[in-house]
Amino acid sequence: MVWINSAIMLGVAIGLIAITFGVALVRRRYDTIDTAWGLGFAVIALVTFGISNGNLVVRIVITALTVIWGVRLSVHIHTRNHSNGEDPRYAAMVRKAGSAPRRRMFFRVYLLQAVLLWLISFPVQVGQYSASGLNVFSWLGIAVWLVGLGFESVGDAQLRRFRADPSTKGQVLDTGLWRYTRHPNYFGDACVWWGLYLLACRDWPGAATVLAPVIMTALLAKGSGKPMLEKSLLQRRPGYADYVRRTSGFIPSPPKG
């Protein structure tokens, strides 16, 4: 049954991304996918909850944690991007697309996001089919999830206040959580997904979904997250190179010097 669910969720993911692409065309903003990213996981969690047959308490916990994370992330990104122009990363992709930007953006960006959404959500899917109740892995997973949500929520709030202060324009945020890691929000995201993975680790099918948090962590630390953002910041912020030298790139640690 879990594999049937997985096939259904692939269809759900592609459908959601196709709808998002249509909205992006209407808005003329391809960064609409960023807003839909968290909501996509929330929808997959809710649909799986509706058709799964695992332990009810665990299903409620996994679904609730995924929805809370996904909705918070989507609201944050939409609020942040609403008053700004198109994300420079997407604008650059469109420029490189040549004469067929819509086709390139759909197949190389949006459809890829649908596949990633499906793969990364495996712990949320598989974890809802186990008959096992909460165990030590479950409580550890909840604890790691809480750490992750705290890091990204507090980090986002600190950055929002920093950007809203006219006196800090052009400067680099290096206080609060940003003193210990250059990306507390990305580190928090990774923790959230390792926490959800631990919740699924109540039996071997759940443990076998380890590729999901690995993919998410790799995307954040080595893929489209940290490297692309830092490349832009190094060009726009004169003090960012020194910040990079003394501050951990991902896992929080005391600053150097």
PDB file of C-alpha atoms in Angstrom:
ATOM      1  CA  MET A   1       0.000   0.000   0.000  1.00  0.00           C
ATOM      2  CA  VAL A   2       2.832   2.406   0.761  1.00  0.00           C
ATOM      3  CA  TRP A   3       4.140   2.076  -2.803  1.00  0.00           C
ATOM      4  CA  ILE A   4       0.688   2.831  -4.206  1.00  0.00           C
ATOM      5  CA  ASN A   5       0.676   5.912  -1.976  1.00  0.00           C
ATOM      6  CA  SER A   6       4.081   6.883  -3.348  1.00  0.00           C
ATOM      7  CA  ALA A   7       2.806   6.688  -6.934  1.00  0.00           C
ATOM      8  CA  ILE A   8      -0.214   8.793  -5.997  1.00  0.00           C
ATOM      9  CA  MET A   9       2.026  11.353  -4.298  1.00  0.00           C
ATOM     10  CA  LEU A  10       4.188  11.639  -7.428  1.00  0.00           C
ATOM     11  CA  GLY A  11       1.046  12.567  -9.321  1.00  0.00           C
ATOM     12  CA  VAL A  12       0.071  15.020  -6.579  1.00  0.00           C
ATOM     13  CA  ALA A  13       3.516  16.631  -6.666  1.00  0.00           C
ATOM     14  CA  ILE A  14       3.476  17.024 -10.464  1.00  0.00           C
ATOM     15  CA  GLY A  15      -0.077  18.384 -10.350  1.00  0.00           C
ATOM     16  CA  LEU A  16       0.796  20.932  -7.667  1.00  0.00           C
ATOM     17  CA  ILE A  17       3.869  22.107  -9.548  1.00  0.00           C
ATOM     18  CA  ALA A  18       1.948  22.347 -12.825  1.00  0.00           C
ATOM     19  CA  ILE A  19      -0.649  24.559 -11.124  1.00  0.00           C
ATOM     20  CA  THR A  20       2.149  26.624  -9.584  1.00  0.00           C
ATOM     21  CA  PHE A  21       3.713  27.055 -13.026  1.00  0.00           C
ATOM     22  CA  GLY A  22       0.411  28.371 -14.343  1.00  0.00           C
ATOM     23  CA  VAL A  23       0.223  30.855 -11.472  1.00  0.00           C
ATOM     24  CA  ALA A  24       3.832  31.876 -12.144  1.00  0.00           C
ATOM     25  CA  LEU A  25       3.001  32.644 -15.775  1.00  0.00           C
ATOM     26  CA  VAL A  26       0.031  34.768 -14.732  1.00  0.00           C
ATOM     27  CA  ARG A  27       2.132  36.618 -12.158  1.00  0.00           C
ATOM     28  CA  ARG A  28       5.118  36.772 -14.517  1.00  0.00           C
ATOM     29  CA  ARG A  29       7.300  35.614 -11.647  1.00  0.00           C
ATOM     30  CA  TYR A  30       9.043  32.256 -11.775  1.00  0.00           C
ATOM     31  CA  ASP A  31      10.067  32.549  -8.110  1.00  0.00           C
ATOM     32  CA  THR A  32       6.451  31.603  -7.291  1.00  0.00           C
ATOM     33  CA  ILE A  33       7.829  28.067  -6.938  1.00  0.00           C
ATOM     34  CA  ASP A  34       9.642  29.137  -3.759  1.00  0.00           C
ATOM     35  CA  THR A  35       6.346  30.040  -2.101  1.00  0.00           C
ATOM     36  CA  ALA A  36       4.750  26.769  -3.192  1.00  0.00           C
ATOM     37  CA  TRP A  37       7.662  24.597  -1.975  1.00  0.00           C
ATOM     38  CA  GLY A  38       6.621  24.365   1.678  1.00  0.00           C
ATOM     39  CA  LEU A  39       2.921  24.118   0.840  1.00  0.00           C
ATOM     40  CA  GLY A  40       3.662  21.163  -1.423  1.00  0.00           C
ATOM     41  CA  PHE A  41       5.009  19.140   1.500  1.00  0.00           C
ATOM     42  CA  ALA A  42       2.001  20.131   3.593  1.00  0.00           C
ATOM     43  CA  VAL A  43      -0.395  18.900   0.892  1.00  0.00           C
ATOM     44  CA  ILE A  44       1.468  15.591   0.521  1.00  0.00           C
ATOM     45  CA  ALA A  45       1.357  15.081   4.298  1.00  0.00           C
ATOM     46  CA  LEU A  46      -2.391  15.797   4.422  1.00  0.00           C
ATOM     47  CA  VAL A  47      -3.255  13.568   1.447  1.00  0.00           C
ATOM     48  CA  THR A  48      -1.141  10.739   2.869  1.00  0.00           C
ATOM     49  CA  PHE A  49      -2.861  11.173   6.228  1.00  0.00           C
ATOM     50  CA  GLY A  50      -6.212  10.744   4.503  1.00  0.00           C
ATOM     51  CA  ILE A  51      -5.348   7.466   2.770  1.00  0.00           C
ATOM     52  CA  SER A  52      -2.797   5.863   5.112  1.00  0.00           C
ATOM     53  CA  ASN A  53      -3.546   3.218   7.735  1.00  0.00           C
ATOM     54  CA  GLY A  54      -0.691   3.432  10.233  1.00  0.00           C
ATOM     55  CA  ASN A  55      -0.714   4.345  13.911  1.00  0.00           C
ATOM     56  CA  LEU A  56      -3.138   7.263  14.264  1.00  0.00           C
ATOM     57  CA  VAL A  57      -1.102   9.189  16.862  1.00  0.00           C
ATOM     58  CA  VAL A  58       2.042   8.994  14.747  1.00  0.00           C
ATOM     59  CA  ARG A  59       0.136  10.004  11.611  1.00  0.00           C
ATOM     60  CA  ILE A  60      -1.221  13.068  13.407  1.00  0.00           C
ATOM     61  CA  VAL A  61       2.231  14.035  14.698  1.00  0.00           C
ATOM     62  CA  ILE A  62       3.990  13.625  11.332  1.00  0.00           C
ATOM     63  CA  THR A  63       1.256  15.486   9.470  1.00  0.00           C
ATOM     64  CA  ALA A  64       1.054  18.306  12.009  1.00  0.00           C
ATOM     65  CA  LEU A  65       4.821  18.866  12.083  1.00  0.00           C
ATOM     66  CA  THR A  66       5.047  18.860   8.285  1.00  0.00           C
ATOM     67  CA  VAL A  67       2.109  21.243   7.854  1.00  0.00           C
ATOM     68  CA  ILE A  68       3.400  23.649  10.520  1.00  0.00           C
ATOM     69  CA  TRP A  69       6.832  23.761   8.895  1.00  0.00           C
ATOM     70  CA  GLY A  70       5.504  24.008   5.338  1.00  0.00           C
ATOM     71  CA  VAL A  71       2.931  26.727   5.972  1.00  0.00           C
ATOM     72  CA  ARG A  72       5.363  28.811   8.028  1.00  0.00           C
ATOM     73  CA  LEU A  73       8.001  28.599   5.311  1.00  0.00           C
ATOM     74  CA  SER A  74       5.591  29.494   2.520  1.00  0.00           C
ATOM     75  CA  VAL A  75       4.115  32.448   4.390  1.00  0.00           C
ATOM     76  CA  HIS A  76       7.595  33.718   5.224  1.00  0.00           C
ATOM     77  CA  ILE A  77       8.843  33.468   1.637  1.00  0.00           C
ATOM     78  CA  HIS A  78       5.709  35.025   0.151  1.00  0.00           C
ATOM     79  CA  THR A  79       5.845  37.918   2.622  1.00  0.00           C
ATOM     80  CA  ARG A  80       9.546  38.449   1.941  1.00  0.00           C
ATOM     81  CA  ASN A  81       9.255  38.332  -1.849  1.00  0.00           C
ATOM     82  CA  HIS A  82       5.913  40.078  -2.319  1.00  0.00           C
ATOM     83  CA  SER A  83       7.260  43.624  -2.258  1.00  0.00           C
ATOM     84  CA  ASN A  84      10.428  42.810  -4.211  1.00  0.00           C
ATOM     85  CA  GLY A  85      11.078  42.028  -7.853  1.00  0.00           C
ATOM     86  CA  GLU A  86      11.793  38.632  -9.383  1.00  0.00           C
ATOM     87  CA  ASP A  87      14.485  36.640  -7.570  1.00  0.00           C
ATOM     88  CA  PRO A  88      17.794  37.309  -9.431  1.00  0.00           C
ATOM     89  CA  ARG A  89      18.475  33.568  -9.654  1.00  0.00           C
ATOM     90  CA  TYR A  90      15.330  32.986 -11.711  1.00  0.00           C
ATOM     91  CA  ALA A  91      15.903  36.109 -13.805  1.00  0.00           C
ATOM     92  CA  ALA A  92      19.337  34.723 -14.711  1.00  0.00           C
ATOM     93  CA  MET A  93      17.807  31.371 -15.675  1.00  0.00           C
ATOM     94  CA  VAL A  94      15.322  33.094 -17.972  1.00  0.00           C
ATOM     95  CA  ARG A  95      18.096  35.053 -19.664  1.00  0.00           C
ATOM     96  CA  LYS A  96      20.011  31.831 -20.314  1.00  0.00           C
ATOM     97  CA  ALA A  97      16.896  30.089 -21.659  1.00  0.00           C
ATOM     98  CA  GLY A  98      17.052  31.950 -24.960  1.00  0.00           C
ATOM     99  CA  SER A  99      13.984  31.807 -27.184  1.00  0.00           C
ATOM    100  CA  ALA A 100      12.018  29.230 -25.173  1.00  0.00           C
ATOM    101  CA  PRO A 101      12.106  30.348 -21.516  1.00  0.00           C
ATOM    102  CA  ARG A 102       8.757  28.817 -20.552  1.00  0.00           C
ATOM    103  CA  ARG A 103       9.678  25.329 -21.733  1.00  0.00           C
ATOM    104  CA  ARG A 104      13.113  25.485 -20.114  1.00  0.00           C
ATOM    105  CA  MET A 105      11.749  26.786 -16.802  1.00  0.00           C
ATOM    106  CA  PHE A 106       9.037  24.133 -16.663  1.00  0.00           C
ATOM    107  CA  PHE A 107      11.173  21.105 -17.475  1.00  0.00           C
ATOM    108  CA  ARG A 108      14.495  22.141 -15.923  1.00  0.00           C
ATOM    109  CA  VAL A 109      13.238  23.982 -12.849  1.00  0.00           C
ATOM    110  CA  TYR A 110       9.598  23.283 -12.028  1.00  0.00           C
ATOM    111  CA  LEU A 111       9.391  19.611 -12.982  1.00  0.00           C
ATOM    112  CA  LEU A 112      12.674  18.978 -11.178  1.00  0.00           C
ATOM    113  CA  GLN A 113      11.153  20.603  -8.081  1.00  0.00           C
ATOM    114  CA  ALA A 114       8.192  18.201  -8.336  1.00  0.00           C
ATOM    115  CA  VAL A 115      10.522  15.180  -8.335  1.00  0.00           C
ATOM    116  CA  LEU A 116      12.497  16.575  -5.388  1.00  0.00           C
ATOM    117  CA  LEU A 117       9.284  17.325  -3.513  1.00  0.00           C
ATOM    118  CA  TRP A 118       8.221  13.720  -4.002  1.00  0.00           C
ATOM    119  CA  LEU A 119      11.583  12.192  -3.027  1.00  0.00           C
ATOM    120  CA  ILE A 120      12.226  14.379   0.020  1.00  0.00           C
ATOM    121  CA  SER A 121       8.719  13.712   1.375  1.00  0.00           C
ATOM    122  CA  PHE A 122       9.331   9.928   1.574  1.00  0.00           C
ATOM    123  CA  PRO A 123       9.729   9.913   5.400  1.00  0.00           C
ATOM    124  CA  VAL A 124       6.392  11.757   5.689  1.00  0.00           C
ATOM    125  CA  GLN A 125       4.756   9.239   3.375  1.00  0.00           C
ATOM    126  CA  VAL A 126       6.287   5.995   4.652  1.00  0.00           C
ATOM    127  CA  GLY A 127       6.146   7.024   8.317  1.00  0.00           C
ATOM    128  CA  GLN A 128       2.353   7.195   8.191  1.00  0.00           C
ATOM    129  CA  TYR A 129       1.970   3.539   7.191  1.00  0.00           C
ATOM    130  CA  SER A 130       3.740   1.922  10.138  1.00  0.00           C
ATOM    131  CA  ALA A 131       1.596   0.378  12.853  1.00  0.00           C
ATOM    132  CA  SER A 132       4.305   1.094  15.451  1.00  0.00           C
ATOM    133  CA  GLY A 133       3.641   3.803  18.009  1.00  0.00           C
ATOM    134  CA  LEU A 134       5.919   6.531  19.279  1.00  0.00           C
ATOM    135  CA  ASN A 135       9.311   5.290  20.482  1.00  0.00           C
ATOM    136  CA  VAL A 136      12.707   6.730  21.384  1.00  0.00           C
ATOM    137  CA  PHE A 137      13.426   7.612  17.740  1.00  0.00           C
ATOM    138  CA  SER A 138      10.099   9.426  17.574  1.00  0.00           C
ATOM    139  CA  TRP A 139      10.826  11.623  20.589  1.00  0.00           C
ATOM    140  CA  LEU A 140      14.352  12.287  19.347  1.00  0.00           C
ATOM    141  CA  GLY A 141      12.881  13.244  15.990  1.00  0.00           C
ATOM    142  CA  ILE A 142      10.423  15.661  17.586  1.00  0.00           C
ATOM    143  CA  ALA A 143      13.287  17.237  19.562  1.00  0.00           C
ATOM    144  CA  VAL A 144      15.433  17.662  16.417  1.00  0.00           C
ATOM    145  CA  TRP A 145      12.411  19.083  14.563  1.00  0.00           C
ATOM    146  CA  LEU A 146      11.856  21.634  17.341  1.00  0.00           C
ATOM    147  CA  VAL A 147      15.511  22.700  17.199  1.00  0.00           C
ATOM    148  CA  GLY A 148      15.219  23.082  13.443  1.00  0.00           C
ATOM    149  CA  LEU A 149      12.006  25.088  13.494  1.00  0.00           C
ATOM    150  CA  GLY A 150      13.438  27.296  16.231  1.00  0.00           C
ATOM    151  CA  PHE A 151      16.625  27.980  14.271  1.00  0.00           C
ATOM    152  CA  GLU A 152      14.893  28.888  11.036  1.00  0.00           C
ATOM    153  CA  SER A 153      12.090  30.892  12.669  1.00  0.00           C
ATOM    154  CA  VAL A 154      14.403  32.923  14.916  1.00  0.00           C
ATOM    155  CA  GLY A 155      16.977  33.312  12.137  1.00  0.00           C
ATOM    156  CA  ASP A 156      14.348  34.561   9.684  1.00  0.00           C
ATOM    157  CA  ALA A 157      12.964  37.006  12.271  1.00  0.00           C
ATOM    158  CA  GLN A 158      16.436  38.381  13.034  1.00  0.00           C
ATOM    159  CA  LEU A 159      17.175  38.870   9.340  1.00  0.00           C
ATOM    160  CA  ARG A 160      13.794  40.522   8.755  1.00  0.00           C
ATOM    161  CA  ARG A 161      14.428  43.058  11.525  1.00  0.00           C
ATOM    162  CA  PHE A 162      17.961  43.683  10.235  1.00  0.00           C
ATOM    163  CA  ARG A 163      16.748  44.397   6.700  1.00  0.00           C
ATOM    164  CA  ALA A 164      13.976  46.675   7.955  1.00  0.00           C
ATOM    165  CA  ASP A 165      16.473  48.900   9.808  1.00  0.00           C
ATOM    166  CA  PRO A 166      17.672  51.711   7.471  1.00  0.00           C
ATOM    167  CA  SER A 167      20.879  52.126   9.497  1.00  0.00           C
ATOM    168  CA  THR A 168      22.076  48.603   8.519  1.00  0.00           C
ATOM    169  CA  LYS A 169      21.647  49.000   4.759  1.00  0.00           C
ATOM    170  CA  GLY A 170      24.559  47.393   2.911  1.00  0.00           C
ATOM    171  CA  GLN A 171      25.913  45.795   6.086  1.00  0.00           C
ATOM    172  CA  VAL A 172      26.243  42.131   7.032  1.00  0.00           C
ATOM    173  CA  LEU A 173      24.139  40.583   9.805  1.00  0.00           C
ATOM    174  CA  ASP A 174      26.588  38.935  12.230  1.00  0.00           C
ATOM    175  CA  THR A 175      24.669  38.959  15.507  1.00  0.00           C
ATOM    176  CA  GLY A 176      22.214  36.555  17.112  1.00  0.00           C
ATOM    177  CA  LEU A 177      22.153  33.154  15.459  1.00  0.00           C
ATOM    178  CA  TRP A 178      23.939  34.678  12.466  1.00  0.00           C
ATOM    179  CA  ARG A 179      27.046  35.025  14.631  1.00  0.00           C
ATOM    180  CA  TYR A 180      27.384  31.243  14.813  1.00  0.00           C
ATOM    181  CA  THR A 181      26.304  30.180  11.320  1.00  0.00           C
ATOM    182  CA  ARG A 182      25.948  32.062   8.066  1.00  0.00           C
ATOM    183  CA  HIS A 183      22.692  30.232   7.397  1.00  0.00           C
ATOM    184  CA  PRO A 184      20.655  29.467  10.539  1.00  0.00           C
ATOM    185  CA  ASN A 185      17.517  29.154   8.396  1.00  0.00           C
ATOM    186  CA  TYR A 186      19.086  26.525   6.120  1.00  0.00           C
ATOM    187  CA  PHE A 187      20.537  24.649   9.104  1.00  0.00           C
ATOM    188  CA  GLY A 188      17.080  24.731  10.674  1.00  0.00           C
ATOM    189  CA  ASP A 189      15.483  23.341   7.512  1.00  0.00           C
ATOM    190  CA  ALA A 190      17.939  20.456   7.502  1.00  0.00           C
ATOM    191  CA  CYS A 191      17.188  19.687  11.159  1.00  0.00           C
ATOM    192  CA  VAL A 192      13.445  19.682  10.453  1.00  0.00           C
ATOM    193  CA  TRP A 193      13.878  16.980   7.828  1.00  0.00           C
ATOM    194  CA  TRP A 194      16.251  14.896   9.906  1.00  0.00           C
ATOM    195  CA  GLY A 195      13.652  15.122  12.665  1.00  0.00           C
ATOM    196  CA  LEU A 196      10.876  13.926  10.350  1.00  0.00           C
ATOM    197  CA  TYR A 197      13.158  11.125   9.180  1.00  0.00           C
ATOM    198  CA  LEU A 198      13.735   9.988  12.779  1.00  0.00           C
ATOM    199  CA  LEU A 199       9.958   9.946  13.262  1.00  0.00           C
ATOM    200  CA  ALA A 200       9.765   7.507  10.354  1.00  0.00           C
ATOM    201  CA  CYS A 201      12.534   5.302  11.796  1.00  0.00           C
ATOM    202  CA  ARG A 202      10.170   3.110  13.795  1.00  0.00           C
ATOM    203  CA  ASP A 203      10.752   0.198  11.424  1.00  0.00           C
ATOM    204  CA  TRP A 204      13.008  -0.659   8.482  1.00  0.00           C
ATOM    205  CA  PRO A 205      10.888   0.899   5.656  1.00  0.00           C
ATOM    206  CA  GLY A 206      11.042   4.242   7.452  1.00  0.00           C
ATOM    207  CA  ALA A 207      14.765   3.889   8.129  1.00  0.00           C
ATOM    208  CA  ALA A 208      15.296   3.180   4.421  1.00  0.00           C
ATOM    209  CA  THR A 209      14.104   6.724   3.543  1.00  0.00           C
ATOM    210  CA  VAL A 210      17.410   8.220   4.752  1.00  0.00           C
ATOM    211  CA  LEU A 211      18.127   9.507   1.235  1.00  0.00           C
ATOM    212  CA  ALA A 212      15.397  12.140   1.746  1.00  0.00           C
ATOM    213  CA  PRO A 213      17.087  14.198   4.493  1.00  0.00           C
ATOM    214  CA  VAL A 214      20.447  13.647   2.783  1.00  0.00           C
ATOM    215  CA  ILE A 215      19.080  15.208  -0.428  1.00  0.00           C
ATOM    216  CA  MET A 216      17.531  18.128   1.472  1.00  0.00           C
ATOM    217  CA  THR A 217      20.745  18.809   3.395  1.00  0.00           C
ATOM    218  CA  ALA A 218      22.823  18.603   0.215  1.00  0.00           C
ATOM    219  CA  LEU A 219      20.526  21.027  -1.600  1.00  0.00           C
ATOM    220  CA  LEU A 220      20.714  23.520   1.249  1.00  0.00           C
ATOM    221  CA  ALA A 221      24.444  23.269   1.939  1.00  0.00           C
ATOM    222  CA  LYS A 222      25.890  22.437  -1.481  1.00  0.00           C
ATOM    223  CA  GLY A 223      23.168  22.944  -4.081  1.00  0.00           C
ATOM    224  CA  SER A 224      20.701  25.734  -4.850  1.00  0.00           C
ATOM    225  CA  GLY A 225      20.716  27.122  -1.293  1.00  0.00           C
ATOM    226  CA  LYS A 226      23.934  28.313   0.341  1.00  0.00           C
ATOM    227  CA  PRO A 227      26.368  28.424  -2.650  1.00  0.00           C
ATOM    228  CA  MET A 228      24.089  30.434  -4.976  1.00  0.00           C
ATOM    229  CA  LEU A 229      23.110  32.887  -2.255  1.00  0.00           C
ATOM    230  CA  GLU A 230      26.675  33.432  -1.080  1.00  0.00           C
ATOM    231  CA  LYS A 231      27.942  34.020  -4.610  1.00  0.00           C
ATOM    232  CA  SER A 232      25.504  36.913  -4.883  1.00  0.00           C
ATOM    233  CA  LEU A 233      26.274  38.276  -1.407  1.00  0.00           C
ATOM    234  CA  LEU A 234      30.021  38.275  -2.034  1.00  0.00           C
ATOM    235  CA  GLN A 235      29.411  40.550  -5.004  1.00  0.00           C
ATOM    236  CA  ARG A 236      26.939  42.869  -3.260  1.00  0.00           C
ATOM    237  CA  ARG A 237      28.258  43.150   0.308  1.00  0.00           C
ATOM    238  CA  PRO A 238      31.852  44.406   0.810  1.00  0.00           C
ATOM    239  CA  GLY A 239      32.108  42.917   4.309  1.00  0.00           C
ATOM    240  CA  TYR A 240      30.736  39.512   3.425  1.00  0.00           C
ATOM    241  CA  ALA A 241      34.094  37.922   2.565  1.00  0.00           C
ATOM    242  CA  ASP A 242      35.375  38.664   6.072  1.00  0.00           C
ATOM    243  CA  TYR A 243      32.119  37.317   7.514  1.00  0.00           C
ATOM    244  CA  VAL A 244      32.670  34.089   5.574  1.00  0.00           C
ATOM    245  CA  ARG A 245      36.211  33.830   6.921  1.00  0.00           C
ATOM    246  CA  ARG A 246      35.179  33.945  10.573  1.00  0.00           C
ATOM    247  CA  THR A 247      31.728  32.312  10.574  1.00  0.00           C
ATOM    248  CA  SER A 248      30.707  28.681  10.091  1.00  0.00           C
ATOM    249  CA  GLY A 249      29.024  28.045   6.765  1.00  0.00           C
ATOM    250  CA  PHE A 250      26.318  25.686   8.033  1.00  0.00           C
ATOM    251  CA  ILE A 251      26.610  23.910  11.380  1.00  0.00           C
ATOM    252  CA  PRO A 252      26.608  26.479  14.231  1.00  0.00           C
ATOM    253  CA  SER A 253      29.954  26.960  15.984  1.00  0.00           C
ATOM    254  CA  PRO A 254      31.814  29.791  17.779  1.00  0.00           C
ATOM    255  CA  PRO A 255      33.154  32.416  15.341  1.00  0.00           C
ATOM    256  CA  LYS A 256      36.872  32.557  14.513  1.00  0.00           C
ATOM    257  CA  GLY A 257      38.900  35.552  15.633  1.00  0.00           C
TER     258      GLY A 257
END
